Short mmCIF file of C-alpha atoms in Angstrom, two decimals:
data_model
loop_
_atom_site.label_atom_id
_atom_site.label_comp_id
_atom_site.label_asym_id
_atom_site.label_seq_id
_atom_site.Cartn_x
_atom_site.Cartn_y
_atom_site.Cartn_z
CA MET A 1 4.25 -3.28 -51.69
CA THR A 2 1.76 -6.43 -52.86
CA ASP A 3 -0.77 -7.91 -50.13
CA SER A 4 1.42 -10.97 -50.34
CA ASP A 5 4.11 -9.08 -48.67
CA ARG A 6 2.32 -7.29 -46.27
CA ILE A 7 0.85 -10.35 -44.96
CA VAL A 8 4.30 -11.76 -44.44
CA GLU A 9 5.34 -8.39 -42.84
CA ALA A 10 2.08 -8.82 -40.51
CA LEU A 11 2.93 -12.32 -39.82
CA ASP A 12 6.81 -11.53 -39.24
CA GLN A 13 5.50 -8.68 -36.71
CA GLY A 14 3.18 -11.20 -34.74
CA ARG A 15 0.09 -8.94 -35.62
CA ASN A 16 -1.95 -12.20 -36.14
CA LYS A 17 -5.24 -9.88 -36.91
CA ARG A 18 -3.98 -7.95 -39.52
CA VAL A 19 -2.86 -11.18 -41.05
CA ARG A 20 -6.27 -12.48 -41.26
CA LYS A 21 -7.67 -9.00 -42.46
CA LEU A 22 -5.48 -9.02 -45.01
CA MET A 23 -6.25 -12.56 -46.13
CA ALA A 24 -10.07 -11.80 -46.16
CA GLY A 25 -9.49 -9.71 -49.45
CA LEU A 26 -7.58 -11.96 -50.93
CA HIS A 27 -8.66 -14.92 -53.75
CA PRO A 28 -7.84 -18.30 -52.57
CA ALA A 29 -5.42 -18.88 -55.33
CA LYS A 30 -3.14 -16.04 -54.64
CA ILE A 31 -2.89 -17.26 -50.57
CA ALA A 32 -2.33 -20.96 -52.31
CA ALA A 33 0.63 -19.25 -54.30
CA LEU A 34 1.96 -17.44 -51.19
CA ILE A 35 1.97 -20.45 -48.84
CA GLU A 36 3.42 -22.61 -51.65
CA ARG A 37 6.72 -19.76 -51.61
CA LEU A 38 6.79 -19.27 -47.87
CA ASP A 39 9.58 -21.41 -45.79
CA HIS A 40 8.29 -23.83 -43.82
CA GLU A 41 8.18 -22.16 -40.27
CA ARG A 42 6.50 -18.89 -41.78
CA ARG A 43 3.72 -21.34 -43.96
CA ASP A 44 2.98 -23.40 -40.27
CA ALA A 45 2.41 -19.52 -38.66
CA LEU A 46 0.09 -18.55 -41.54
CA TRP A 47 -1.79 -21.74 -41.49
CA GLN A 48 -2.53 -21.14 -37.80
CA GLN A 49 -4.57 -17.89 -39.14
CA VAL A 50 -6.15 -19.86 -41.98
CA ASP A 51 -9.79 -20.87 -40.79
CA ALA A 52 -11.94 -24.02 -41.37
CA ALA A 53 -14.33 -22.45 -44.49
CA LEU A 54 -10.90 -20.75 -45.90
CA ALA A 55 -8.99 -23.49 -45.51
CA GLU A 56 -11.13 -25.82 -47.54
CA ARG A 57 -10.97 -22.84 -50.30
CA ILE A 58 -7.18 -22.61 -50.07
CA LEU A 59 -6.32 -26.33 -50.48
CA PRO A 60 -7.58 -27.53 -54.02
CA HIS A 61 -5.21 -24.93 -55.21
CA LEU A 62 -1.90 -26.51 -53.43
CA ARG A 63 0.37 -28.68 -54.73
CA ALA A 64 0.10 -32.68 -53.67
CA GLN A 65 3.35 -31.86 -51.20
CA PRO A 66 2.04 -28.80 -49.31
CA ARG A 67 -1.60 -29.73 -49.22
CA GLN A 68 -0.82 -33.00 -47.39
CA GLN A 69 1.44 -31.22 -44.92
CA LEU A 70 -1.02 -28.90 -43.80
CA ARG A 71 -3.94 -31.19 -43.69
CA ALA A 72 -1.38 -33.29 -41.84
CA LEU A 73 -1.24 -29.94 -39.64
CA ASP A 74 -4.74 -29.72 -39.39
CA GLY A 75 -5.36 -33.40 -38.33
CA GLU A 76 -3.54 -32.80 -35.30
CA ASP A 77 -5.95 -30.05 -34.27
CA SER A 78 -9.10 -32.12 -35.29
CA PRO A 79 -9.86 -33.70 -31.70
CA ASP A 80 -10.18 -30.30 -30.46
CA PRO A 81 -7.76 -30.45 -27.47
CA ALA A 82 -8.76 -27.00 -26.57
CA ASP A 83 -12.30 -28.31 -25.94
CA ALA A 84 -10.74 -31.83 -24.24
CA ALA A 85 -8.48 -29.58 -22.15
CA ALA A 86 -11.37 -27.43 -20.83
CA ALA A 87 -13.53 -30.52 -20.44
CA GLY A 88 -11.30 -32.10 -18.34
CA ALA A 89 -10.97 -28.92 -15.96
CA ASP A 90 -14.14 -27.16 -14.23
CA GLU A 91 -15.75 -25.32 -17.08
CA GLU A 92 -15.59 -21.92 -14.95
CA SER A 93 -11.67 -22.76 -14.20
CA THR A 94 -9.54 -19.93 -15.47
CA GLN A 95 -6.44 -22.04 -14.28
CA GLY A 96 -7.57 -24.82 -16.40
CA HIS A 97 -7.90 -22.38 -19.65
CA LEU A 98 -4.36 -21.17 -18.84
CA GLN A 99 -2.88 -24.14 -18.83
CA ALA A 100 -4.54 -25.19 -21.99
CA VAL A 101 -3.56 -22.15 -23.64
CA ARG A 102 0.09 -22.38 -22.60
CA GLU A 103 0.31 -25.88 -23.82
CA ALA A 104 -1.00 -24.70 -27.11
CA LEU A 105 1.47 -21.76 -27.39
CA ALA A 106 4.32 -24.05 -26.19
CA GLU A 107 3.23 -26.08 -29.43
CA GLY A 108 3.20 -23.30 -31.50
CA ARG A 109 -0.64 -23.97 -31.96
CA LEU A 110 -2.36 -20.68 -32.42
CA LYS A 111 -5.49 -22.44 -33.71
CA ARG A 112 -6.21 -24.28 -30.48
CA VAL A 113 -5.79 -20.68 -28.52
CA GLY A 114 -8.72 -18.91 -31.07
CA LYS A 115 -10.95 -21.93 -30.64
CA LEU A 116 -10.41 -21.65 -26.95
CA LEU A 117 -11.08 -17.60 -26.52
CA ASN A 118 -14.02 -17.78 -29.10
CA ARG A 119 -15.96 -19.97 -26.47
CA THR A 120 -14.99 -18.23 -23.42
CA HIS A 121 -16.75 -15.42 -21.82
CA PRO A 122 -14.77 -12.02 -22.20
CA ALA A 123 -14.09 -11.15 -18.77
CA LYS A 124 -12.38 -15.12 -18.39
CA VAL A 125 -10.29 -14.00 -21.85
CA ALA A 126 -9.36 -10.79 -19.66
CA GLY A 127 -8.24 -12.14 -16.71
CA LEU A 128 -6.43 -15.24 -18.94
CA LEU A 129 -4.57 -12.31 -20.26
CA GLU A 130 -3.66 -10.44 -17.28
CA ALA A 131 -2.10 -14.28 -15.93
CA LEU A 132 0.11 -14.48 -19.03
CA PRO A 133 3.52 -12.77 -19.05
CA ARG A 134 3.91 -10.26 -21.71
CA ASP A 135 5.46 -12.25 -25.04
CA GLU A 136 2.58 -14.57 -24.40
CA ARG A 137 -0.31 -12.11 -23.62
CA ARG A 138 0.79 -10.95 -27.10
CA ALA A 139 0.37 -13.91 -28.95
CA VAL A 140 -2.67 -14.96 -27.24
CA TRP A 141 -3.90 -11.30 -28.02
CA SER A 142 -3.85 -11.54 -31.59
CA MET A 143 -5.82 -14.66 -31.82
CA VAL A 144 -8.89 -12.23 -29.99
CA GLU A 145 -11.32 -11.54 -32.89
CA THR A 146 -11.63 -8.17 -33.34
CA ASP A 147 -15.42 -7.79 -32.80
CA ARG A 148 -14.77 -9.23 -29.11
CA ALA A 149 -11.56 -7.61 -28.51
CA GLY A 150 -13.39 -4.20 -27.48
CA ARG A 151 -15.38 -6.39 -24.97
CA VAL A 152 -12.33 -7.74 -23.81
CA LEU A 153 -10.85 -4.55 -22.93
CA THR A 154 -13.48 -3.28 -20.68
CA TYR A 155 -12.58 -5.74 -18.50
CA LEU A 156 -8.63 -5.25 -18.44
CA HIS A 157 -6.89 -3.04 -15.91
CA GLU A 158 -5.75 0.38 -17.30
CA GLU A 159 -1.96 -0.63 -17.74
CA ILE A 160 -2.75 -3.71 -19.77
CA CYS A 161 -5.65 -2.15 -21.34
CA ALA A 162 -3.97 0.47 -22.64
CA ALA A 163 -1.01 -1.84 -23.74
CA LEU A 164 -2.96 -4.40 -25.67
CA ALA A 165 -5.29 -1.29 -27.15
CA ALA A 166 -1.82 0.09 -29.04
CA GLU A 167 -1.73 -3.53 -30.81
CA LEU A 168 -4.47 -2.75 -32.76
CA GLU A 169 -4.87 -0.42 -35.98
CA PRO A 170 -6.83 2.45 -35.20
CA GLY A 171 -9.25 1.23 -37.67
CA GLU A 172 -9.40 -2.00 -35.80
CA LEU A 173 -9.77 -0.66 -32.46
CA ALA A 174 -12.66 1.43 -33.68
CA ALA A 175 -14.34 -1.28 -34.97
CA SER A 176 -14.00 -3.40 -31.73
CA VAL A 177 -16.08 -1.22 -29.68
CA GLN A 178 -18.70 -0.38 -31.77
CA GLN A 179 -21.42 -2.88 -30.56
CA LEU A 180 -20.28 -1.79 -26.75
CA PRO A 181 -22.94 -0.58 -24.57
CA LEU A 182 -22.38 3.65 -24.28
CA ASP A 183 -21.30 3.17 -20.88
CA ASP A 184 -18.34 0.50 -21.22
CA LEU A 185 -17.14 2.36 -23.90
CA VAL A 186 -17.08 5.81 -21.88
CA ASP A 187 -15.34 3.66 -19.31
CA LEU A 188 -13.03 2.34 -21.85
CA ILE A 189 -12.13 6.05 -23.55
CA GLN A 190 -11.40 7.57 -20.23
CA HIS A 191 -9.07 4.70 -19.14
CA LEU A 192 -7.21 4.59 -22.46
CA PRO A 193 -4.40 7.06 -23.32
CA SER A 194 -5.93 10.51 -24.66
CA GLU A 195 -5.03 9.51 -28.21
CA PHE A 196 -6.39 6.22 -28.26
CA GLY A 197 -9.89 7.71 -26.82
CA ALA A 198 -9.44 10.50 -29.25
CA GLN A 199 -9.45 7.62 -32.43
CA LEU A 200 -12.74 6.39 -30.58
CA LEU A 201 -14.21 9.38 -30.35
CA THR A 202 -13.83 10.44 -34.01
CA ALA A 203 -15.06 6.77 -35.27
CA THR A 204 -18.50 7.46 -33.64
CA THR A 205 -20.86 9.66 -35.09
CA GLY A 206 -24.76 10.24 -35.04
CA ARG A 207 -26.69 10.15 -32.17
CA ARG A 208 -24.03 7.89 -30.34
CA ARG A 209 -21.59 10.34 -30.41
CA GLN A 210 -24.09 13.12 -29.16
CA GLN A 211 -24.89 10.47 -26.09
CA LEU A 212 -21.49 9.93 -26.12
CA ASP A 213 -20.03 13.34 -25.61
CA ALA A 214 -23.00 14.20 -23.01
CA LEU A 215 -21.67 11.07 -21.00
CA LEU A 216 -17.95 12.25 -20.97
CA SER A 217 -19.06 15.23 -19.81
CA TYR A 218 -19.60 14.32 -16.21
CA ASP A 219 -17.29 13.18 -13.61
CA GLU A 220 -16.07 9.55 -13.50
CA ASP A 221 -16.46 9.19 -9.92
CA SER A 222 -20.23 10.52 -10.03
CA ALA A 223 -23.52 9.31 -10.79
CA GLY A 224 -23.07 10.80 -14.20
CA GLY A 225 -19.85 9.08 -14.96
CA LEU A 226 -21.52 5.58 -13.96
CA MET A 227 -25.10 5.50 -16.06
CA ASN A 228 -25.69 4.79 -19.35
CA ALA A 229 -28.21 6.71 -21.68
CA ASP A 230 -30.44 3.77 -22.74
CA THR A 231 -33.65 4.59 -21.04
CA ILE A 232 -37.05 3.65 -22.22
CA GLU A 233 -39.14 6.72 -21.51
CA VAL A 234 -43.10 6.99 -21.55
CA ARG A 235 -45.92 9.68 -20.26
CA ALA A 236 -48.18 8.98 -17.40
CA ASP A 237 -51.27 9.65 -19.65
CA VAL A 238 -50.67 7.15 -22.48
CA ARG A 239 -52.39 3.57 -22.36
CA VAL A 240 -50.62 0.05 -21.73
CA GLY A 241 -51.62 -1.03 -24.80
CA THR A 242 -50.08 1.81 -26.51
CA VAL A 243 -46.77 1.03 -24.07
CA LEU A 244 -46.94 -2.40 -25.82
CA ARG A 245 -47.12 -1.58 -29.16
CA TYR A 246 -44.27 0.68 -28.66
CA LEU A 247 -42.07 -1.93 -27.15
CA ARG A 248 -42.87 -4.13 -30.07
CA LEU A 249 -41.24 -1.55 -31.96
CA LEU A 250 -37.87 -1.92 -30.70
CA GLU A 251 -35.58 -4.84 -31.60
CA ALA A 252 -34.70 -5.37 -28.05
CA LEU A 253 -34.75 -4.24 -24.59
CA PRO A 254 -31.71 -2.43 -23.04
CA PRO A 255 -29.61 -4.78 -20.87
CA GLN A 256 -30.76 -5.21 -16.95
CA THR A 257 -34.12 -3.43 -18.14
CA ASP A 258 -36.73 -3.82 -15.21
CA MET A 259 -38.81 -0.81 -15.52
CA ILE A 260 -39.81 1.92 -17.69
CA MET A 261 -39.00 5.61 -16.79
CA VAL A 262 -42.18 7.86 -16.57
CA VAL A 263 -41.75 11.60 -17.60
CA ASP A 264 -43.43 14.56 -18.20
CA ARG A 265 -43.66 16.40 -21.83
CA GLU A 266 -40.67 18.34 -20.56
CA GLY A 267 -38.41 14.88 -19.67
CA ARG A 268 -38.64 15.57 -15.66
CA TYR A 269 -38.76 12.22 -13.69
CA GLU A 270 -42.11 11.13 -12.47
CA GLY A 271 -41.70 7.82 -11.60
CA GLY A 272 -41.23 4.14 -12.71
CA LEU A 273 -43.25 1.43 -14.34
CA ASP A 274 -42.29 -2.46 -13.68
CA LEU A 275 -42.34 -4.32 -16.72
CA ILE A 276 -44.35 -7.07 -14.63
CA ALA A 277 -47.10 -4.59 -13.78
CA LEU A 278 -46.83 -3.48 -17.44
CA PHE A 279 -47.65 -6.99 -19.04
CA THR A 280 -50.15 -8.25 -16.71
CA ALA A 281 -52.07 -4.98 -16.70
CA ASN A 282 -55.54 -4.26 -19.00
CA THR A 283 -54.55 -2.65 -22.18
CA GLU A 284 -56.83 0.12 -21.68
CA THR A 285 -55.03 0.97 -18.19
CA ARG A 286 -53.24 4.17 -17.74
CA VAL A 287 -49.65 4.14 -16.98
CA ALA A 288 -50.42 6.70 -14.18
CA ASP A 289 -52.48 4.07 -12.31
CA LEU A 290 -49.71 1.54 -12.67
CA MET A 291 -46.23 3.70 -12.10
CA HIS A 292 -44.64 3.89 -8.88
CA THR A 293 -42.54 6.77 -7.07
CA ASP A 294 -40.82 4.88 -4.29
CA VAL A 295 -37.97 4.60 -6.31
CA LYS A 296 -36.21 8.16 -6.14
CA ALA A 297 -33.97 9.41 -9.01
CA ILE A 298 -30.41 10.11 -7.87
CA PRO A 299 -28.86 13.14 -9.05
CA VAL A 300 -26.54 13.14 -12.03
CA ASP A 301 -23.69 15.02 -9.58
CA LEU A 302 -24.30 12.51 -6.63
CA PRO A 303 -20.51 11.06 -5.55
CA ALA A 304 -20.33 7.00 -6.91
CA VAL A 305 -19.68 6.26 -3.35
CA GLU A 306 -23.28 7.42 -2.44
CA VAL A 307 -24.86 5.74 -5.62
CA GLY A 308 -23.33 2.58 -4.49
CA ARG A 309 -24.86 2.91 -1.01
CA LEU A 310 -28.37 3.82 -1.96
CA PHE A 311 -27.99 0.11 -4.06
CA GLY A 312 -27.04 -1.70 -1.31
CA GLU A 313 -29.45 -0.01 1.30
CA PHE A 314 -32.50 -0.32 -1.37
CA ASP A 315 -31.83 -3.51 -3.26
CA LEU A 316 -32.10 -1.77 -6.20
CA LEU A 317 -31.47 -3.27 -9.65
CA SER A 318 -31.69 0.15 -11.46
CA ALA A 319 -32.35 3.59 -10.88
CA PRO A 320 -32.82 6.94 -12.67
CA VAL A 321 -30.63 9.70 -12.97
CA ILE A 322 -31.75 13.36 -13.19
CA ASP A 323 -30.13 16.77 -13.89
CA ALA A 324 -30.23 20.03 -11.87
CA HIS A 325 -33.98 20.89 -13.23
CA GLY A 326 -35.21 17.00 -12.90
CA ARG A 327 -35.16 16.08 -16.18
CA LEU A 328 -34.17 12.35 -16.86
CA VAL A 329 -30.73 11.86 -18.05
CA GLY A 330 -29.96 8.05 -17.97
CA ARG A 331 -30.03 5.20 -15.67
CA ILE A 332 -27.61 3.40 -13.26
CA THR A 333 -28.20 -0.78 -13.33
CA GLY A 334 -27.02 -3.11 -10.98
CA ASP A 335 -23.94 -4.32 -12.72
CA ASP A 336 -22.44 -0.95 -12.91
CA VAL A 337 -22.64 -0.69 -9.20
CA VAL A 338 -21.30 -4.35 -8.75
CA ASP A 339 -17.99 -2.83 -11.03
CA LEU A 340 -17.91 -0.38 -8.74
CA ILE A 341 -17.76 -2.24 -5.79
CA ARG A 342 -15.19 -4.87 -6.86
CA GLU A 343 -13.22 -1.74 -8.07
CA ASP A 344 -13.10 -0.27 -4.66
CA ALA A 345 -12.26 -3.54 -2.85
CA ASP A 346 -9.41 -4.13 -5.03
CA ARG A 347 -7.87 -0.91 -4.80
CA THR A 348 -8.69 -0.88 -1.16
CA VAL A 349 -6.67 -4.48 -0.76
CA MET A 350 -3.77 -2.94 -2.95
CA GLN A 351 -3.45 0.45 -1.30
CA MET A 352 -3.16 -1.41 2.00
CA ALA A 353 0.28 -3.04 0.80
CA GLY A 354 1.22 0.49 -1.11
CA LEU A 355 0.25 -0.93 -4.53
CA ASN A 356 -1.65 0.13 -7.79
CA GLN A 357 -4.24 -2.27 -8.57
CA GLU A 358 -4.34 -1.07 -12.18
CA ALA A 359 -0.16 -2.34 -12.48
CA ASP A 360 0.56 -5.19 -14.73
CA MET A 361 1.93 -7.89 -12.73
CA PHE A 362 4.18 -8.93 -15.35
CA GLY A 363 4.94 -5.40 -16.08
CA PRO A 364 8.56 -4.15 -16.08
CA ILE A 365 11.31 -4.45 -13.04
CA ILE A 366 12.12 -1.30 -12.95
CA ALA A 367 8.57 0.19 -12.86
CA GLY A 368 7.33 -2.21 -10.36
CA SER A 369 10.37 -1.21 -8.15
CA ARG A 370 9.79 2.27 -8.53
CA SER A 371 6.29 2.14 -7.15
CA ARG A 372 7.31 0.27 -3.81
CA ALA A 373 10.32 2.10 -3.17
CA LEU A 374 8.17 4.65 -1.81
CA TRP A 375 6.26 2.62 1.05
CA LEU A 376 9.44 0.72 1.78
CA GLY A 377 11.56 4.09 2.32
CA VAL A 378 8.19 5.29 4.61
CA ASN A 379 8.57 1.84 6.46
CA LEU A 380 12.32 2.53 6.83
CA ILE A 381 11.56 5.82 8.26
CA THR A 382 8.91 4.44 10.89
CA ALA A 383 11.32 1.87 11.89
CA LEU A 384 14.06 4.30 12.68
CA LEU A 385 11.95 6.13 14.66
CA ALA A 386 11.26 3.26 16.60
CA ALA A 387 14.89 2.20 16.77
CA ALA A 388 15.63 5.77 18.04
CA VAL A 389 13.19 5.35 20.94
CA ILE A 390 14.65 1.85 21.59
CA SER A 391 17.96 3.35 21.65
CA ARG A 392 17.25 6.14 24.55
CA PHE A 393 17.17 2.98 26.84
CA GLU A 394 20.44 1.08 25.80
CA ALA A 395 21.80 1.01 29.01
CA THR A 396 18.38 -0.60 30.26
CA LEU A 397 18.79 -3.29 27.92
CA GLU A 398 22.59 -3.98 28.72
CA GLN A 399 21.68 -4.83 32.44
CA LEU A 400 18.55 -7.05 31.62
CA VAL A 401 18.48 -9.13 28.65
CA ALA A 402 15.05 -10.80 29.10
CA LEU A 403 13.51 -6.74 28.02
CA ALA A 404 14.88 -7.32 24.66
CA VAL A 405 13.16 -10.83 24.47
CA LEU A 406 9.93 -9.26 25.48
CA MET A 407 9.65 -6.12 23.74
CA PRO A 408 8.28 -7.62 20.42
CA ILE A 409 4.90 -8.50 22.70
CA VAL A 410 4.25 -5.17 23.87
CA ALA A 411 4.53 -3.92 20.17
CA SER A 412 2.98 -6.77 18.37
CA MET A 413 -0.14 -6.66 20.74
CA GLY A 414 -0.78 -3.11 20.39
CA GLY A 415 -0.26 -3.22 16.51
CA ILE A 416 -3.24 -6.00 16.63
CA ALA A 417 -5.72 -4.02 18.81
CA GLY A 418 -5.06 -0.91 16.94
CA SER A 419 -5.47 -2.25 13.40
CA GLN A 420 -9.20 -4.09 14.96
CA THR A 421 -10.12 -0.25 15.97
CA LEU A 422 -8.86 1.04 12.63
CA THR A 423 -10.66 -1.59 10.53
CA LEU A 424 -13.96 -0.64 12.28
CA VAL A 425 -13.48 2.93 11.81
CA ILE A 426 -12.50 3.28 8.14
CA ARG A 427 -15.65 0.86 7.09
CA GLY A 428 -17.68 3.08 9.20
CA LEU A 429 -16.37 6.07 7.15
CA ALA A 430 -17.30 4.41 4.01
CA LEU A 431 -20.85 3.52 5.00
CA GLY A 432 -21.45 6.77 6.31
CA GLN A 433 -21.92 5.45 9.63
CA VAL A 434 -19.35 7.06 11.60
CA GLN A 435 -20.76 10.79 12.39
CA ALA A 436 -20.04 13.71 14.51
CA GLY A 437 -23.11 12.53 16.67
CA ASN A 438 -21.81 9.01 17.74
CA LEU A 439 -18.16 9.91 17.72
CA ARG A 440 -18.05 10.07 21.71
CA LEU A 441 -20.46 6.87 22.10
CA LEU A 442 -17.81 5.27 19.55
CA PHE A 443 -15.07 6.62 21.58
CA ASN A 444 -16.49 5.10 25.01
CA ARG A 445 -16.85 1.91 23.49
CA GLU A 446 -13.62 1.05 21.83
CA MET A 447 -11.63 2.33 24.81
CA GLY A 448 -13.65 0.15 27.10
CA ILE A 449 -13.05 -2.58 25.04
CA SER A 450 -9.37 -1.99 24.95
CA ALA A 451 -9.46 -1.58 29.04
CA ILE A 452 -11.03 -4.87 29.61
CA ASN A 453 -8.58 -6.64 27.04
CA GLY A 454 -5.53 -4.74 28.06
CA VAL A 455 -6.40 -5.37 32.05
CA LEU A 456 -7.09 -9.55 30.96
CA TRP A 457 -4.29 -9.96 28.59
CA ALA A 458 -1.65 -7.74 31.11
CA LEU A 459 -2.56 -10.61 33.79
CA VAL A 460 -2.14 -13.37 31.40
CA ILE A 461 1.33 -12.08 30.16
CA GLY A 462 2.27 -11.00 33.26
CA VAL A 463 1.77 -14.17 35.29
CA LEU A 464 3.61 -16.09 32.07
CA VAL A 465 6.40 -13.87 31.98
CA TYR A 466 6.70 -14.32 36.38
CA LEU A 467 6.95 -18.22 35.62
CA TRP A 468 9.47 -17.97 32.69
CA PHE A 469 12.20 -15.42 34.42
CA GLY A 470 11.04 -15.62 38.18
CA SER A 471 10.46 -12.16 38.51
CA ALA A 472 7.16 -11.05 39.71
CA MET A 473 8.23 -6.61 39.34
CA LEU A 474 9.11 -7.98 35.40
CA GLY A 475 5.81 -9.02 34.87
CA GLY A 476 4.29 -6.00 36.10
CA ILE A 477 6.04 -3.67 33.94
CA ILE A 478 5.13 -5.73 30.96
CA GLY A 479 1.50 -5.83 31.71
CA THR A 480 1.21 -2.29 32.56
CA ALA A 481 3.18 -1.88 29.09
CA ILE A 482 0.61 -3.72 27.43
CA LEU A 483 -2.22 -2.35 29.19
CA ILE A 484 -1.19 1.71 28.18
CA ASN A 485 -0.50 0.67 24.70
CA LEU A 486 -3.57 -1.14 24.18
CA LEU A 487 -5.42 2.06 25.28
CA THR A 488 -3.20 4.04 22.97
CA ALA A 489 -3.92 1.56 19.86
CA ALA A 490 -7.40 2.30 20.57
CA LEU A 491 -7.10 5.57 20.77
CA ALA A 492 -4.74 5.70 17.29
CA GLY A 493 -6.94 3.30 15.69
CA LEU A 494 -10.14 5.92 16.28
CA GLY A 495 -8.14 9.01 15.85
CA ILE A 496 -6.04 8.37 12.45
CA PRO A 497 -8.75 7.48 10.40
CA LEU A 498 -11.12 10.45 11.33
CA LEU A 499 -8.02 13.04 10.93
CA LEU A 500 -7.04 11.73 7.59
CA HIS A 501 -10.40 11.66 6.09
CA ARG A 502 -11.08 15.52 7.43
CA LEU A 503 -7.48 15.86 5.19
CA GLY A 504 -8.65 14.42 2.31
CA ILE A 505 -6.45 11.41 2.61
CA ASP A 506 -7.61 7.86 2.25
CA PRO A 507 -7.29 6.25 5.32
CA VAL A 508 -6.89 3.07 4.05
CA LEU A 509 -3.63 4.28 2.22
CA ALA A 510 -1.62 5.78 5.08
CA GLY A 511 -3.61 4.61 8.10
CA GLY A 512 -1.99 1.36 8.96
CA VAL A 513 1.38 3.02 8.29
CA ILE A 514 0.73 5.69 10.88
CA LEU A 515 -0.64 3.30 13.16
CA THR A 516 2.03 0.84 13.48
CA THR A 517 4.46 3.34 14.04
CA VAL A 518 2.66 4.95 17.03
CA THR A 519 1.91 1.53 18.59
CA ASP A 520 5.66 0.67 18.14
CA VAL A 521 6.81 3.63 19.47
CA VAL A 522 4.53 4.05 22.42
CA GLY A 523 4.90 0.22 23.01
CA PHE A 524 8.93 0.09 23.41
CA PHE A 525 8.68 3.38 25.29
CA ALA A 526 6.28 2.23 27.85
CA PHE A 527 8.01 -0.82 28.55
CA LEU A 528 11.19 0.26 28.38
CA GLY A 529 10.71 3.62 30.62
CA LEU A 530 8.73 1.35 33.08
CA ALA A 531 11.76 -0.87 33.44
CA SER A 532 14.40 1.86 33.95
CA LEU A 533 11.96 3.48 36.54
CA TRP A 534 11.37 0.07 38.80
CA LEU A 535 14.22 -2.18 37.98
CA LEU A 536 17.19 -0.18 37.51
#
């Protein structure tokens, strides 16, 4: 098979990155000959993959008619509609970029897509890809240049990341990640299927491979899994002038560098040297006289949640990471912690609805229905439990229809009150604020708040029901039921997350479902039970 045949095959498969790669190795005259052999549709599609510099070299080799047609095709792009669309929208607006890309796709103008992608931050390209249906996403991904593809992959959710990585050839995938920082490469390898991770490991050699293997040996959810190995280390006995000369030998400082790590001869961490202090100090001053020791090193096995808490408490920009022997093994920077916090927030929001934050919004219907079916089933079971309680009072409901009208009020009030306490306790657990020593105080506070609110709203609702139905007894019953349910809701909102936390179950995932069941069952039972005793 000739290179021209390979180009046509890749073009038919929509593998535009391969098309551009194959054309880069061909003489412009051969590309011109191929263009003249293609039908009109393929010719236009191939020309969309030709950049301006290569186009000027190809056009002289074409006959007059195809040359005129292709120049006319380029003429439609000359005002750069992608730039115009972006200029008409907010520069930071993903919605504006999405609209411009979809319009270009609808018109078959992939060059416009490529121009827009090249001037957009990789994080926004990732957001744009996730907002597109699968067919359009594949077409747009084919226009992302290989040297930027790796960076874009690091911003994608796992399912979409794996799918788009599979669109790249092994060599392209390896080439796309060579310029990634080590911590981003580690995250990418951990999130990709094992076969892709093995390809990236095989393509990495030398010292970078050694550092990569070391970082991959740590738990993903630990300080070692967050850190990068790009530290700059000096000893305490050297002078500032020596350090400055050493820094000038480096091509560039690692990203997010705010201090230099000070270590002893065995590599044990001793302190940090602020860059500002370094640049303003006398060149004869020793590092030992400038370094500070107030930034404590983080153990390499410290859970990632604890790392995020430390950065929040002490407003850290970066922090050293040490092994069990006190040796410096890396550093964690603020951008890594921001990513951690954002992922935790996304996971919390999605888990509250029983969803996976890594799932593709435009994924297969069957896969999406399967993932949601479990929580719908759990909700059905809890609803049946509440219905079973109501069915025990069927005779009571038949004799007094007003009870059926008022029942949702009791359950709703309990659910809201319980969710307030539940949210407060879950947040306290996440921040380490809820501990054995303050549980009694927290219990007294929540029960006190619920008692006050319960009495207040019991009186309000009791009066309203009396005015509505003309029955003081019915008003007293619903008021008493609401007071009971609010107290139960506070107790459940406090106890459920503590119990789930002790059992190793995420309270965010299961707490809301259990709480709703408790408040519904207790609310219905209290209301209908009191009605059966006092009215019938």
